[in-house]
Amino acid sequence: MASMRAAMSLGGAVALAMALGWASAAASADSAASDAARIERILAQTPLIDGHNDLPWELRERFAEKAALTDLQQGAGALMTDIPRLHKGHVGGQFWSVFIPVEIQGPLAVQVTIEQIDLVKALAKRYPSDLEMAYSAADVARIHKAGRIASLIGVEGGHQIDDSLPVLRQMYALGARYMTLTHTKNTAWADSATDKPVHHGLTPFGREVVREMNRMGMLVDLAHVSEDTMKDALQVSRAPVIFSHSSSRALVDNARNVSDDVLRLVAKNGGVVMINFYPGFDSDARFRWTAARSGEQARLNAPTFGIDLGQPEKASAALKLWEQQHPEPPVGISDVADHIDHVRAVAGVDHVGLGSDFDGIPEAVTGLSSVDQFPALLMELMRRGWSDADIAKVAGGNVLRAMREAEAVSARLQATEPPSAATLAGLDAPAGRPQAAN
């Protein structure tokens, strides 16, 4: 009898546990469905705007002269971006980077940039039901309301204007609405975050570039620039700046990220830091693991001094053994959300946005590997207690506000200031061509 009562008790406990499990699963499903519905409502009113996608250069690299003919309805190869996934991800506005490598300099840099701008416009023309070129905050709002994706253009490096303000103005005329002051190397007038300091910020001509961008209404993008350059630009700029694809340096001490000192200046400026989805910018463990792996690879196979130099199979086997002994740290959506939370805590909720860097990075964090997965990040913020109003701001509202303010500043400045006639030689002589970009 005792054993029967025990069995009945055990069976009841199992049944109760199963019931509780089902109830928990049902509650979790209801919560996910509720969050998904909230995202639908928010993004129907506010466009989700991604600050940086490198699809144009990726298409050029993969398909050369056939880049504009790539089928973005079906996807192509291992791309992170295509039209069905853009819609699934509720992307309402996309800044397409017209990046070119820093090795391309001078007049050729101008030519290749214009070719990349032409590619963005060709894609919008090819898919008119899905993409439409946008040149203002009002355009973005109108295009989003019509159910299409507002396509904006960002120039990713000051080397692309060949040290010429007339070229800068013509790129604006062609549709560019932001320019990153440097890419991975210094220009003749600004220091990069990932190059040896030469100017220690902006030169006089570099400051004039910022002023002319303000006058035109082109957003000043401080992703990729050194901290001194960030601070100089924030001091000079009369309009909100952006960081189109950067994360927090307090969480990951990577030179590409933004320090708390700069975040406080961004808050005063009215700018927006758009968080990157690259694992090495979002996880300190991954950042340090990657550096350690690179060091081990150099130790094994560096020219002249590598211990396994000239023995590629031995070097490869040794590196694989090191990787087994030092597993790659995982990086997920929560890491990206941590950066968003940190920027909100330091600069305020009005100064944070999204800048994926899709198709410009070799990998993205787990759970945010392509353009269809933006809602997953917003759902993580909801689980952390973010309100609908604040979700709308980080999704795209903050960037739209910065664009409107930059447009208003431009209207005031153009009423009183003529186009700048400044030249690099005139302001920075004898600085000449960039020293560290060769």
Coordinates of C-alpha atoms in Angstrom, one line a residue:
M1 CA 0.0 0.0 0.0
A2 CA 2.8 2.3 0.9
S3 CA 4.5 1.7 -2.4
M4 CA 1.3 2.3 -4.2
R5 CA 0.8 5.6 -2.4
A6 CA 4.4 6.5 -3.2
A7 CA 3.9 5.7 -6.9
M8 CA 0.7 7.8 -6.9
S9 CA 2.5 10.6 -5.2
L10 CA 5.4 10.3 -7.7
G11 CA 2.9 10.2 -10.6
G12 CA 1.2 13.3 -9.3
A13 CA 4.5 15.1 -9.0
V14 CA 5.4 14.2 -12.5
A15 CA 2.0 15.3 -13.7
L16 CA 2.3 18.6 -11.8
A17 CA 5.8 19.2 -13.2
M18 CA 4.6 18.5 -16.7
A19 CA 1.6 20.9 -16.2
L20 CA 3.9 23.6 -14.9
G21 CA 6.3 23.0 -17.8
W22 CA 3.4 23.3 -20.3
A23 CA 2.2 26.4 -18.5
S24 CA 5.7 28.0 -18.6
A25 CA 6.1 27.1 -22.3
A26 CA 2.6 28.6 -23.0
A27 CA 3.4 31.7 -21.0
S28 CA 6.7 32.1 -22.9
A29 CA 5.0 31.7 -26.2
D30 CA 2.4 34.2 -25.3
S31 CA 5.1 36.7 -24.2
A32 CA 7.0 36.2 -27.5
A33 CA 3.8 36.7 -29.5
S34 CA 3.1 39.8 -27.4
D35 CA 6.6 41.2 -28.0
A36 CA 6.3 40.5 -31.7
A37 CA 3.0 42.3 -31.9
R38 CA 4.6 45.3 -30.1
I39 CA 7.4 45.4 -32.6
E40 CA 5.0 45.3 -35.5
R41 CA 3.1 48.3 -34.0
I42 CA 6.3 50.2 -33.3
L43 CA 7.9 49.7 -36.7
A44 CA 4.7 50.4 -38.5
Q45 CA 5.0 54.0 -37.1
T46 CA 8.8 54.4 -36.9
P47 CA 11.1 53.1 -39.6
L48 CA 13.9 50.9 -38.5
I49 CA 17.0 52.5 -39.9
D50 CA 20.3 50.7 -40.2
G51 CA 23.3 53.0 -40.3
H52 CA 25.6 50.9 -42.3
N53 CA 25.4 48.1 -44.8
D54 CA 28.3 47.3 -47.2
L55 CA 26.3 45.3 -49.8
P56 CA 27.4 47.6 -52.7
W57 CA 31.1 46.8 -52.4
E58 CA 30.4 43.1 -51.6
L59 CA 28.4 42.9 -54.9
R60 CA 31.3 44.5 -56.8
E61 CA 33.8 42.1 -55.3
R62 CA 31.7 39.0 -56.0
F63 CA 30.1 39.9 -59.4
A64 CA 32.3 42.7 -60.9
E65 CA 30.5 44.4 -63.8
K66 CA 27.4 42.2 -63.2
A67 CA 26.9 43.6 -59.7
A68 CA 23.8 45.6 -60.6
L69 CA 22.2 42.5 -62.1
T70 CA 22.5 40.4 -59.0
D71 CA 19.2 38.8 -58.0
L72 CA 18.4 40.3 -54.6
Q73 CA 15.0 38.7 -54.6
Q74 CA 16.5 35.3 -54.3
G75 CA 19.7 36.2 -52.5
A76 CA 23.2 35.5 -53.8
G77 CA 25.7 33.1 -52.2
A78 CA 26.5 33.9 -48.5
L79 CA 25.3 37.5 -48.5
M80 CA 23.8 38.8 -45.3
T81 CA 21.4 41.0 -47.3
D82 CA 18.6 40.5 -49.8
I83 CA 15.2 42.0 -50.3
P84 CA 13.0 39.3 -48.8
R85 CA 15.1 39.4 -45.6
L86 CA 15.1 43.2 -45.5
H87 CA 11.3 43.1 -45.4
K88 CA 11.2 40.2 -42.9
G89 CA 13.6 42.3 -40.7
H90 CA 11.2 45.3 -41.0
V91 CA 14.0 47.5 -42.3
G92 CA 12.4 50.9 -43.2
G93 CA 15.6 52.8 -44.0
Q94 CA 19.0 51.6 -45.0
F95 CA 22.2 53.6 -45.3
W96 CA 24.1 51.8 -48.1
S97 CA 27.9 52.3 -47.8
V98 CA 29.6 53.3 -51.0
F99 CA 32.9 52.2 -49.4
I100 CA 36.1 51.8 -51.5
P101 CA 39.4 50.5 -50.1
V102 CA 41.9 53.0 -48.7
E103 CA 44.4 51.8 -51.1
I104 CA 42.5 53.5 -53.9
Q105 CA 43.6 57.2 -53.8
G106 CA 43.4 60.3 -55.8
P107 CA 41.1 60.9 -58.9
L108 CA 40.6 57.1 -59.1
A109 CA 39.0 57.1 -55.6
V110 CA 36.5 59.7 -56.9
Q111 CA 35.7 57.6 -59.9
V112 CA 35.2 54.4 -58.0
T113 CA 33.0 56.1 -55.4
I114 CA 30.8 57.5 -58.2
E115 CA 30.5 54.0 -59.6
Q116 CA 29.4 52.7 -56.3
I117 CA 26.8 55.5 -56.0
D118 CA 25.6 54.5 -59.4
L119 CA 25.3 50.9 -58.3
V120 CA 23.1 51.8 -55.3
K121 CA 20.8 53.8 -57.6
A122 CA 20.7 51.0 -60.2
L123 CA 19.5 48.6 -57.5
A124 CA 16.8 51.0 -56.4
K125 CA 15.7 51.4 -60.0
R126 CA 15.7 47.6 -60.6
Y127 CA 13.5 47.0 -57.6
P128 CA 11.1 50.0 -57.5
S129 CA 8.4 48.1 -55.5
D130 CA 10.9 47.5 -52.7
L131 CA 13.6 50.2 -52.7
E132 CA 13.4 54.0 -53.3
M133 CA 16.2 56.5 -53.0
A134 CA 15.9 58.9 -50.1
Y135 CA 17.7 62.2 -49.6
S136 CA 16.0 63.7 -46.5
A137 CA 14.3 62.7 -43.3
A138 CA 10.9 63.5 -45.0
D139 CA 11.8 61.1 -47.8
V140 CA 12.5 58.4 -45.3
A141 CA 9.2 58.8 -43.6
R142 CA 7.2 59.0 -46.8
I143 CA 8.9 55.9 -48.3
H144 CA 8.4 53.9 -45.2
K145 CA 4.8 54.8 -45.0
A146 CA 4.4 53.5 -48.6
G147 CA 5.8 50.1 -47.5
R148 CA 9.2 50.5 -49.3
I149 CA 12.7 50.6 -48.0
A150 CA 14.3 54.1 -48.0
S151 CA 17.7 53.8 -49.6
L152 CA 20.3 56.4 -48.4
I153 CA 24.0 56.7 -49.3
G154 CA 26.9 57.0 -47.0
V155 CA 30.5 57.6 -48.1
E156 CA 32.9 55.5 -45.9
G157 CA 36.1 57.4 -45.9
G158 CA 37.5 60.9 -46.4
H159 CA 40.0 59.5 -48.9
Q160 CA 37.1 59.2 -51.3
I161 CA 36.9 63.0 -51.9
D162 CA 40.6 63.4 -52.9
D163 CA 41.1 66.3 -50.5
S164 CA 38.6 68.5 -52.4
L165 CA 35.6 70.3 -51.1
P166 CA 34.1 70.7 -54.6
V167 CA 34.2 66.9 -54.9
L168 CA 32.5 66.6 -51.5
R169 CA 29.8 68.9 -52.7
Q170 CA 29.2 66.9 -55.8
M171 CA 29.0 63.7 -53.8
Y172 CA 26.3 65.4 -51.8
A173 CA 24.6 66.4 -55.0
L174 CA 24.7 62.7 -56.1
G175 CA 22.9 61.7 -53.0
A176 CA 25.5 61.1 -50.2
R177 CA 24.0 62.0 -46.8
Y178 CA 26.9 61.1 -44.6
M179 CA 30.7 60.8 -44.9
T180 CA 32.9 58.9 -42.5
L181 CA 35.9 61.2 -42.0
T182 CA 38.4 58.4 -42.3
H183 CA 38.5 54.7 -42.9
T184 CA 41.3 52.4 -41.5
K185 CA 44.1 54.8 -42.5
N186 CA 44.7 58.5 -41.9
T187 CA 43.8 61.0 -44.5
A188 CA 45.9 64.2 -45.1
W189 CA 43.6 66.0 -42.7
A190 CA 42.3 63.5 -40.1
D191 CA 43.6 60.7 -38.0
S192 CA 42.0 57.2 -38.1
A193 CA 41.4 55.0 -35.0
T194 CA 43.5 52.3 -36.6
D195 CA 46.6 54.1 -37.8
K196 CA 49.6 55.8 -36.2
P197 CA 48.6 59.4 -35.1
V198 CA 49.9 62.0 -37.4
H199 CA 47.7 65.1 -36.9
H200 CA 46.4 64.3 -33.4
G201 CA 42.8 65.0 -34.6
L202 CA 41.7 67.2 -37.4
T203 CA 43.9 69.6 -39.3
P204 CA 42.6 73.1 -40.2
F205 CA 41.4 71.7 -43.5
G206 CA 39.8 68.8 -41.7
R207 CA 37.8 71.3 -39.6
E208 CA 36.7 73.1 -42.7
V209 CA 35.5 69.7 -44.1
V210 CA 33.2 69.4 -41.1
R211 CA 32.0 72.9 -41.4
E212 CA 31.2 72.4 -45.1
M213 CA 29.4 69.2 -44.4
N214 CA 27.3 71.1 -41.8
R215 CA 26.5 73.8 -44.4
M216 CA 25.4 71.2 -47.0
G217 CA 23.4 69.1 -44.6
M218 CA 25.6 66.0 -44.8
L219 CA 25.9 64.1 -41.5
V220 CA 29.5 63.9 -40.1
D221 CA 30.2 60.2 -39.4
L222 CA 32.8 59.5 -36.7
A223 CA 33.0 55.7 -37.0
H224 CA 36.6 54.7 -37.7
V225 CA 38.2 58.0 -36.6
S226 CA 40.6 58.4 -33.6
E227 CA 39.4 59.8 -30.3
D228 CA 41.2 63.1 -30.9
T229 CA 39.4 63.3 -34.3
M230 CA 36.1 62.6 -32.6
K231 CA 36.6 65.3 -30.1
D232 CA 37.8 67.9 -32.7
A233 CA 34.8 67.1 -34.9
L234 CA 32.4 67.4 -32.0
Q235 CA 33.9 70.7 -31.1
V236 CA 33.6 72.1 -34.6
S237 CA 30.3 70.6 -35.7
R238 CA 27.2 72.8 -35.6
A239 CA 24.9 69.8 -36.3
P240 CA 24.4 66.4 -34.8
V241 CA 27.1 63.8 -35.7
I242 CA 26.7 60.1 -36.0
F243 CA 28.8 57.0 -35.5
S244 CA 27.3 54.8 -38.2
H245 CA 28.7 51.5 -36.9
S246 CA 30.5 51.7 -33.6
S247 CA 30.1 50.2 -30.1
S248 CA 31.1 51.2 -26.5
R249 CA 34.7 51.3 -25.6
A250 CA 33.9 51.0 -21.9
L251 CA 32.7 47.4 -22.6
V252 CA 35.3 46.5 -25.3
D253 CA 38.5 48.5 -25.4
N254 CA 38.8 48.4 -29.1
A255 CA 40.0 51.6 -30.8
R256 CA 37.0 51.5 -33.1
N257 CA 34.6 52.0 -30.2
V258 CA 33.4 55.1 -28.4
S259 CA 34.6 56.1 -25.0
D260 CA 32.4 57.4 -22.2
D261 CA 34.1 60.8 -22.5
V262 CA 33.1 61.0 -26.1
L263 CA 29.6 59.7 -25.4
R264 CA 29.0 62.6 -23.0
L265 CA 30.1 65.0 -25.8
V266 CA 27.7 63.2 -28.2
A267 CA 24.8 63.8 -25.8
K268 CA 25.6 67.6 -25.8
N269 CA 25.9 67.6 -29.6
G270 CA 22.6 65.7 -30.2
G271 CA 24.3 63.0 -32.1
V272 CA 23.7 59.2 -32.3
V273 CA 26.0 56.2 -31.8
M274 CA 24.8 53.3 -33.9
I275 CA 25.8 49.9 -32.4
N276 CA 27.8 47.5 -34.6
F277 CA 27.1 43.8 -34.8
Y278 CA 30.7 42.6 -35.2
P279 CA 31.7 40.2 -32.4
G280 CA 35.1 41.8 -32.0
F281 CA 33.5 45.1 -31.2
D282 CA 30.8 43.7 -28.9
S283 CA 32.6 41.1 -26.7
D284 CA 35.8 41.8 -24.9
A285 CA 36.5 38.1 -24.6
R286 CA 36.2 37.7 -28.3
F287 CA 38.3 40.8 -29.0
R288 CA 41.1 39.4 -26.8
W289 CA 40.8 35.9 -28.2
T290 CA 41.2 37.1 -31.7
A291 CA 44.3 39.1 -30.8
A292 CA 45.7 36.1 -29.0
R293 CA 45.0 33.9 -32.0
S294 CA 46.7 36.3 -34.3
G295 CA 49.7 36.4 -32.0
E296 CA 49.9 32.6 -32.0
Q297 CA 49.6 32.5 -35.8
A298 CA 52.5 34.9 -36.1
R299 CA 54.6 33.0 -33.5
L300 CA 54.2 29.8 -35.7
N301 CA 54.5 31.2 -39.1
A302 CA 55.8 34.8 -39.1
P303 CA 58.4 35.6 -41.9
T304 CA 62.0 35.0 -40.8
F305 CA 61.2 34.2 -37.2
G306 CA 58.2 31.8 -37.1
I307 CA 59.1 28.6 -35.4
D308 CA 57.3 26.5 -38.1
L309 CA 58.1 28.8 -41.0
G310 CA 58.4 26.8 -44.2
Q311 CA 56.4 23.9 -42.7
P312 CA 52.8 25.0 -43.5
E313 CA 51.2 21.7 -42.5
K314 CA 53.0 21.7 -39.2
A315 CA 52.0 25.3 -38.6
S316 CA 48.4 24.6 -39.5
A317 CA 48.2 21.6 -37.2
A318 CA 49.7 23.6 -34.3
L319 CA 47.2 26.4 -34.8
K320 CA 44.3 23.9 -34.8
L321 CA 45.6 22.5 -31.5
W322 CA 45.8 26.0 -30.0
E323 CA 42.2 26.6 -31.1
Q324 CA 41.1 23.3 -29.5
Q325 CA 42.8 24.4 -26.3
H326 CA 41.5 27.9 -26.4
P327 CA 37.8 27.8 -27.7
E328 CA 36.5 30.8 -29.4
P329 CA 34.2 32.7 -27.0
P330 CA 30.6 32.9 -28.1
V331 CA 29.0 36.3 -28.8
G332 CA 25.2 36.8 -28.9
I333 CA 22.4 39.3 -29.0
S334 CA 22.7 40.0 -25.3
D335 CA 26.2 41.4 -25.9
V336 CA 24.9 43.9 -28.5
A337 CA 22.1 44.8 -26.1
D338 CA 24.6 45.5 -23.4
H339 CA 26.3 48.1 -25.6
I340 CA 22.9 49.7 -26.3
D341 CA 22.1 49.8 -22.6
H342 CA 25.5 51.3 -21.9
V343 CA 25.1 54.1 -24.4
R344 CA 21.7 54.8 -23.0
A345 CA 23.1 55.0 -19.5
V346 CA 25.9 57.4 -20.3
A347 CA 24.6 59.5 -23.2
G348 CA 20.8 59.0 -22.9
V349 CA 18.2 57.1 -24.8
D350 CA 18.1 59.8 -27.5
H351 CA 21.6 59.1 -28.6
V352 CA 21.7 55.4 -29.6
G353 CA 20.8 53.5 -32.8
L354 CA 21.6 50.5 -34.9
G355 CA 24.5 50.2 -37.3
S356 CA 24.9 46.5 -38.3
D357 CA 27.9 46.6 -40.7
F358 CA 26.2 43.7 -42.6
D359 CA 28.2 42.4 -45.6
G360 CA 31.2 44.4 -44.5
I361 CA 32.1 42.0 -41.6
P362 CA 33.3 38.4 -41.9
E363 CA 30.8 37.4 -39.3
A364 CA 28.1 38.9 -37.1
V365 CA 27.1 38.0 -33.5
T366 CA 25.0 34.8 -33.1
G367 CA 21.3 35.6 -33.6
L368 CA 22.0 38.7 -35.6
S369 CA 23.7 37.2 -38.7
S370 CA 21.5 38.9 -41.4
V371 CA 19.1 41.7 -42.1
D372 CA 16.0 39.6 -41.2
Q373 CA 17.0 39.4 -37.5
F374 CA 16.7 43.0 -36.3
P375 CA 13.4 42.2 -34.4
A376 CA 15.3 39.7 -32.3
L377 CA 17.5 42.5 -30.9
L378 CA 14.4 44.7 -30.2
M379 CA 12.8 41.8 -28.4
E380 CA 15.8 41.4 -26.2
L381 CA 15.5 45.1 -25.2
M382 CA 11.8 44.5 -24.5
R383 CA 12.8 41.7 -22.1
R384 CA 15.0 44.2 -20.4
G385 CA 12.1 46.5 -19.8
W386 CA 12.5 49.0 -22.6
S387 CA 9.3 50.9 -23.4
D388 CA 7.7 51.1 -26.8
A389 CA 8.7 54.8 -27.1
D390 CA 12.3 54.0 -26.3
I391 CA 12.4 51.1 -28.7
A392 CA 11.1 53.4 -31.4
K393 CA 14.0 55.8 -30.7
V394 CA 16.8 53.2 -30.9
A395 CA 15.2 51.6 -34.0
G396 CA 15.2 54.7 -36.1
G397 CA 13.6 57.7 -34.4
N398 CA 16.9 59.1 -33.1
V399 CA 18.5 59.0 -36.5
L400 CA 15.5 60.7 -38.1
R401 CA 15.7 63.4 -35.4
A402 CA 19.4 63.9 -36.1
M403 CA 18.8 64.1 -39.8
R404 CA 16.0 66.7 -39.3
E405 CA 18.3 68.8 -37.1
A406 CA 21.1 68.6 -39.6
E407 CA 18.8 69.7 -42.3
A408 CA 17.6 72.7 -40.2
V409 CA 21.2 73.7 -39.4
S410 CA 22.0 73.5 -43.2
A411 CA 19.1 75.7 -44.1
R412 CA 20.3 78.4 -41.6
L413 CA 23.9 78.2 -42.7
Q414 CA 23.1 78.3 -46.4
A415 CA 21.2 81.6 -45.9
T416 CA 24.4 83.2 -44.6
E417 CA 27.5 81.2 -45.8
P418 CA 28.7 80.7 -49.4
P419 CA 30.3 77.4 -50.3
S420 CA 33.8 77.1 -48.9
A421 CA 36.7 77.8 -51.3
A422 CA 39.3 76.3 -48.9
T423 CA 41.9 73.9 -50.1
L424 CA 44.2 71.5 -48.4
A425 CA 47.3 73.3 -49.6
G426 CA 45.9 76.7 -48.6
L427 CA 45.1 75.7 -45.0
D428 CA 47.5 72.9 -44.2
A429 CA 50.6 73.7 -46.3
P430 CA 53.0 71.9 -46.4
A431 CA 50.9 68.8 -45.3
G432 CA 50.4 67.5 -48.9
R433 CA 49.1 64.0 -49.6
P434 CA 48.3 61.6 -46.8
Q435 CA 51.4 60.2 -45.1
A436 CA 49.9 57.0 -43.6
A437 CA 47.6 55.9 -46.4
N438 CA 50.2 54.7 -48.7

